[in-house]
Tab-separated table of C-alpha atoms and ligand atoms in Angstrom:
chain	number	residue	atom	x	y	z
A	1341	MET	CA	0.000	0.000	0.000
A	1342	GLN	CA	1.271	3.465	-0.922
A	1343	ILE	CA	0.989	6.039	1.844
A	1344	ARG	CA	2.612	9.277	2.781
A	1345	LEU	CA	5.682	8.947	4.935
A	1346	GLN	CA	4.322	11.123	7.757
A	1347	LYS	CA	1.129	9.050	7.848
A	1348	PHE	CA	3.140	5.843	8.015
A	1349	LEU	CA	5.217	7.230	10.896
A	1350	SER	CA	2.184	8.391	12.836
A	1351	GLU	CA	0.327	5.125	12.305
A	1352	ALA	CA	3.402	3.262	13.481
A	1353	GLY	CA	3.164	5.288	16.698
A	1354	ILE	CA	6.368	7.287	16.212
A	1355	ALA	CA	4.732	10.693	16.658
A	1356	SER	CA	1.642	12.657	15.725
A	1357	ARG	CA	1.398	13.448	12.033
A	1358	ARG	CA	2.482	17.013	12.595
A	1359	LYS	CA	5.464	15.964	14.715
A	1360	ALA	CA	6.330	13.325	12.114
A	1361	GLU	CA	6.517	16.078	9.490
A	1362	ILE	CA	8.985	17.918	11.685
A	1363	LEU	CA	11.061	14.757	12.100
A	1364	ILE	CA	11.124	14.279	8.346
A	1365	MET	CA	12.153	17.868	7.690
A	1366	ALA	CA	14.844	17.558	10.353
A	1367	GLY	CA	16.411	14.695	8.385
A	1368	LYS	CA	15.698	12.034	10.996
A	1369	VAL	CA	13.926	9.639	8.680
A	1370	GLU	CA	15.490	7.283	6.148
A	1371	VAL	CA	13.752	5.357	3.419
A	1372	ASN	CA	15.723	2.476	1.916
A	1373	GLY	CA	18.953	3.818	3.352
A	1374	LYS	CA	18.506	7.412	2.171
A	1375	ILE	CA	17.483	10.403	4.287
A	1376	VAL	CA	14.214	11.849	3.045
A	1377	THR	CA	13.265	15.439	3.864
A	1378	GLU	CA	10.531	15.873	1.246
A	1379	LEU	CA	7.102	15.962	2.936
A	1380	GLY	CA	5.089	14.659	0.008
A	1381	THR	CA	7.112	11.425	-0.190
A	1382	LYS	CA	5.015	8.294	-0.533
A	1383	ILE	CA	6.218	4.892	0.460
A	1384	ASP	CA	5.154	1.372	-0.290
A	1385	THR	CA	4.502	-0.215	3.105
A	1386	GLU	CA	5.102	-3.700	1.695
A	1387	LYS	CA	8.485	-3.000	0.115
A	1388	ASP	CA	10.108	0.135	1.510
A	1389	VAL	CA	12.180	0.056	4.667
A	1390	VAL	CA	11.866	3.079	6.926
A	1391	TYR	CA	14.295	4.007	9.666
A	1392	TYR	CA	13.750	6.658	12.324
A	1393	ASN	CA	16.705	7.603	14.496
A	1394	HIS	CA	18.556	4.641	12.970
A	1395	LYS	CA	15.895	2.172	14.148
A	1396	LYS	CA	13.602	0.289	11.825
A	1397	VAL	CA	10.015	1.490	11.973
A	1398	GLU	CA	7.678	-1.484	12.103
A	1399	LYS	CA	4.288	-1.321	10.469
A	1400	LYS	CA	1.296	-0.598	12.690
A	1401	GLN	CA	1.206	-1.948	16.164
A	1402	LYS	CA	-1.916	-2.745	18.146
A	1403	LEU	CA	-3.724	0.532	18.704
A	1404	ILE	CA	-4.582	1.334	22.289
A	1405	TYR	CA	-6.545	4.170	23.844
A	1406	ILE	CA	-6.164	5.179	27.465
A	1407	MET	CA	-7.821	7.649	29.820
A	1408	LEU	CA	-5.549	8.787	32.636
A	1409	HIS	CA	-6.468	10.847	35.683
A	1410	LYS	CA	-3.354	12.980	35.719
A	1411	PRO	CA	-2.296	14.244	39.138
A	1412	GLU	CA	-0.718	17.679	39.597
A	1413	GLY	CA	3.067	17.504	39.506
A	1414	TYR	CA	3.455	15.556	36.263
A	1415	VAL	CA	4.397	16.878	32.850
A	1416	THR	CA	2.563	15.691	29.749
A	1417	THR	CA	5.664	15.750	27.583
A	1418	VAL	CA	7.352	12.427	27.044
A	1419	LYS	CA	10.681	13.710	28.398
A	1420	ASP	CA	11.256	16.678	30.673
A	1421	GLN	CA	14.354	18.834	30.610
A	1422	PHE	CA	14.110	19.296	34.396
A	1423	GLN	CA	13.696	15.537	35.074
A	1424	ARG	CA	10.226	16.047	36.520
A	1425	PRO	CA	7.905	13.027	36.568
A	1426	THR	CA	6.049	12.515	33.295
A	1427	VAL	CA	2.595	11.021	32.757
A	1428	LEU	CA	4.304	7.981	31.227
A	1429	ASP	CA	5.668	7.163	34.687
A	1430	LEU	CA	2.055	6.385	35.614
A	1431	LEU	CA	1.689	3.928	32.738
A	1432	LYS	CA	4.579	1.603	33.533
A	1433	THR	CA	2.305	-1.424	33.061
A	1434	VAL	CA	1.436	-0.388	29.486
A	1435	LYS	CA	3.932	-1.940	27.101
A	1436	GLU	CA	2.957	-0.022	23.961
A	1437	ARG	CA	4.559	3.349	23.365
A	1438	VAL	CA	1.720	5.855	23.777
A	1439	TYR	CA	1.602	9.625	23.477
A	1440	PRO	CA	-0.589	12.214	25.194
A	1441	VAL	CA	-3.390	13.712	23.107
A	1442	GLY	CA	-2.812	17.405	23.707
A	1443	ARG	CA	-1.534	18.548	27.049
A	1444	LEU	CA	-2.348	19.523	30.598
A	1445	ASP	CA	-0.165	21.881	32.609
A	1446	TYR	CA	2.198	20.525	35.248
A	1447	ASP	CA	-0.048	21.999	37.947
A	1448	THR	CA	-3.372	20.879	36.375
A	1449	SER	CA	-4.982	17.534	37.155
A	1450	GLY	CA	-7.624	15.576	35.321
A	1451	LEU	CA	-8.561	13.780	32.162
A	1452	LEU	CA	-5.759	13.058	29.730
A	1453	LEU	CA	-6.113	10.735	26.763
A	1454	LEU	CA	-3.095	8.787	25.561
A	1455	THR	CA	-2.797	6.620	22.489
A	1456	ASN	CA	-0.410	5.238	19.896
A	1457	ASP	CA	-2.959	6.095	17.196
A	1458	GLY	CA	-1.160	9.040	15.645
A	1459	ALA	CA	-3.913	9.603	13.106
A	1460	LEU	CA	-6.491	10.091	15.859
A	1461	THR	CA	-4.146	12.318	17.863
A	1462	TYR	CA	-3.659	14.452	14.795
A	1463	ARG	CA	-7.380	14.863	14.302
A	1464	LEU	CA	-8.239	15.472	17.924
A	1465	THR	CA	-5.561	18.104	18.431
A	1466	HIS	CA	-6.118	19.929	15.154
A	1467	PRO	CA	-7.415	23.461	15.881
A	1468	LYS	CA	-10.285	23.089	13.400
A	1469	HIS	CA	-11.868	20.291	15.465
A	1470	ASN	CA	-12.649	22.336	18.547
A	1471	ILE	CA	-13.703	19.581	20.886
A	1472	GLU	CA	-15.365	20.831	24.045
A	1473	LYS	CA	-13.243	20.463	27.142
A	1474	THR	CA	-14.831	20.760	30.560
A	1475	TYR	CA	-12.902	21.955	33.593
A	1476	GLU	CA	-13.674	22.397	37.248
A	1477	ALA	CA	-11.703	25.146	38.892
A	1478	LYS	CA	-11.285	26.777	42.248
A	1479	LEU	CA	-11.018	30.507	41.698
A	1480	PHE	CA	-10.092	33.382	43.964
A	1481	GLY	CA	-13.212	35.436	44.675
A	1482	THR	CA	-16.455	34.938	42.789
A	1483	PRO	CA	-16.982	36.083	39.175
A	1484	SER	CA	-19.852	38.517	38.588
A	1485	GLU	CA	-22.619	38.249	35.983
A	1486	ALA	CA	-20.539	40.629	33.838
A	1487	ASP	CA	-17.558	38.252	34.051
A	1488	ILE	CA	-19.751	35.339	33.004
A	1489	LEU	CA	-20.992	37.377	30.056
A	1490	GLN	CA	-17.410	38.232	29.187
A	1491	PHE	CA	-16.612	34.510	28.984
A	1492	ARG	CA	-19.594	34.021	26.694
A	1493	LYS	CA	-18.375	36.793	24.398
A	1494	GLY	CA	-14.743	35.704	24.478
A	1495	VAL	CA	-11.870	36.952	26.585
A	1496	LEU	CA	-8.800	38.742	25.308
A	1497	ILE	CA	-5.681	36.720	26.113
A	1498	ASP	CA	-2.234	37.185	24.575
A	1499	GLY	CA	-3.727	39.876	22.327
A	1500	LYS	CA	-6.326	37.547	20.779
A	1501	LYS	CA	-9.914	36.944	21.753
A	1502	THR	CA	-10.906	33.425	22.718
A	1503	GLN	CA	-13.912	31.695	21.234
A	1504	PRO	CA	-17.069	31.866	23.352
A	1505	ALA	CA	-16.689	29.905	26.576
A	1506	LYS	CA	-19.045	28.916	29.364
A	1507	LEU	CA	-18.533	29.778	32.999
A	1508	GLU	CA	-20.901	28.488	35.628
A	1509	ILE	CA	-20.595	28.965	39.369
A	1510	LEU	CA	-21.055	25.698	41.253
A	1511	GLU	CA	-20.305	26.786	44.788
A	1512	LYS	CA	-19.530	30.076	46.487
A	1513	GLY	CA	-17.257	30.408	49.493
A	1514	GLU	CA	-15.671	33.214	51.518
A	1515	LYS	CA	-12.386	33.450	49.685
A	1516	TYR	CA	-12.839	31.035	46.776
A	1517	CYS	CA	-15.565	29.680	44.557
A	1518	THR	CA	-15.855	26.520	42.480
A	1519	VAL	CA	-16.772	26.869	38.826
A	1520	ARG	CA	-17.329	24.790	35.736
A	1521	ILE	CA	-15.652	26.143	32.613
A	1522	ILE	CA	-16.179	24.814	29.106
A	1523	ILE	CA	-13.844	25.844	26.310
A	1524	GLN	CA	-13.353	24.636	22.771
A	1525	GLU	CA	-9.867	25.739	21.880
A	1526	GLY	CA	-6.678	24.481	23.432
A	1527	ARG	CA	-4.479	27.532	23.715
A	1528	ASN	CA	-1.539	27.528	26.086
A	1529	ARG	CA	-2.711	27.843	29.716
A	1530	GLN	CA	-5.996	29.084	28.311
A	1531	VAL	CA	-8.250	28.598	31.336
A	1532	ARG	CA	-5.712	30.135	33.707
A	1533	LYS	CA	-5.226	33.121	31.427
A	1534	MET	CA	-8.968	33.629	30.913
A	1535	CYS	CA	-9.585	33.613	34.660
A	1536	GLN	CA	-6.644	35.915	35.229
A	1537	ALA	CA	-8.138	38.282	32.643
A	1538	ILE	CA	-11.396	38.607	34.628
A	1539	LYS	CA	-9.320	39.036	37.799
A	1540	HIS	CA	-10.352	35.773	39.428
A	1541	PRO	CA	-7.162	33.738	39.164
A	1542	VAL	CA	-7.159	29.969	39.304
A	1543	ALA	CA	-6.145	28.335	42.574
A	1544	GLN	CA	-6.775	24.780	41.334
A	1545	LEU	CA	-7.645	23.355	37.962
A	1546	LYS	CA	-8.937	19.963	36.890
A	1547	ARG	CA	-10.146	18.776	33.489
A	1548	VAL	CA	-13.185	16.588	34.011
A	1549	GLY	CA	-14.302	16.005	30.431
A	1550	THR	CA	-13.281	15.883	26.791
A	1551	GLY	CA	-16.328	15.878	24.533
A	1552	THR	CA	-18.704	13.373	26.134
A	1553	LEU	CA	-15.919	11.435	27.867
A	1554	TYR	CA	-15.746	12.165	31.582
A	1555	LEU	CA	-13.375	11.175	34.357
A	1556	LYS	CA	-16.238	10.141	36.609
A	1557	ASN	CA	-14.833	8.030	39.449
A	1558	LEU	CA	-11.440	7.240	37.922
A	1559	GLU	CA	-9.017	7.809	40.802
A	1560	LYS	CA	-6.201	10.317	40.594
A	1561	GLY	CA	-3.059	8.665	39.201
A	1562	LYS	CA	-5.023	5.719	37.752
A	1563	TYR	CA	-5.835	4.892	34.134
A	1564	ARG	CA	-8.264	2.755	32.206
A	1565	TYR	CA	-8.634	1.601	28.602
A	1566	LEU	CA	-11.395	3.280	26.618
A	1567	THR	CA	-14.336	1.145	25.606
A	1568	GLU	CA	-14.956	0.352	21.936
A	1569	LYS	CA	-17.920	2.735	22.023
A	1570	GLU	CA	-15.742	5.562	23.361
A	1571	ILE	CA	-13.080	4.897	20.713
A	1572	GLN	CA	-15.694	4.991	17.955
A	1573	TYR	CA	-17.069	8.240	19.389
A	1574	LEU	CA	-13.616	9.879	19.240
A	1575	LYS	CA	-13.034	8.622	15.706
A	1576	LYS	CA	-16.302	10.133	14.525
A	1577	LEU	CA	-15.661	13.571	16.025
B	2250	LIG	N1	-6.071	25.498	30.535
B	2250	LIG	C1	-5.058	25.747	31.386
B	2250	LIG	O1	-4.844	26.874	31.784
B	2250	LIG	N2	-4.304	24.712	31.775
B	2250	LIG	C2	-4.500	23.442	31.381
B	2250	LIG	O2	-3.764	22.538	31.784
B	2250	LIG	C3	-5.559	23.206	30.504
B	2250	LIG	C4	-6.328	24.254	30.086
């Protein structure tokens, strides 16, 4: 079968399709003994031999899909320059090489999907897909009706307005309140920046849902495999 090199690499679980493109352009991928940097390159998966980082890339492995309840204090990158724990440290019993779908900050807890299905990762993290992500946050103070309206209209962060977002107050306290926030984009530290912008900074942040997938009673630090129905749901998004 003829497929594009970056698709082959992502399906083989090497990296997301976008990351695979970067690897190709960086000269890290060889086809039949020659470095290929051309992104349009197609390969024959039956005949051509692909090497990444001088290791043979094997065709498709078993695809697995995991939901992890990430604790605070873990990075979602596969390696950390400061040697901090990574989410992969929590998946020691998983033998396949999986990658996080998108990211959660070091100090954010909650729902993180991980898979070796590069094609799905590519689709789910592509900005045009805009999958709803639901967060529960503890904020300093209590946002006003005007703040809630501001969320609905979009909040200016890093010089660019966000898409409309939902903010709902779940519980009010003396110093803090608990809120539910639903956003569609995945900009860097978006929820924290949006709350900062309305002057109710985040004290604690947890992602509880991605689309219709929810953490429910999955314990912090634990993971589970997605059901076939959940996998099909993500593929259809
Ligand atoms: N928004 C944030 O600010 N942090 C996250 O980890 C996720 C969304």
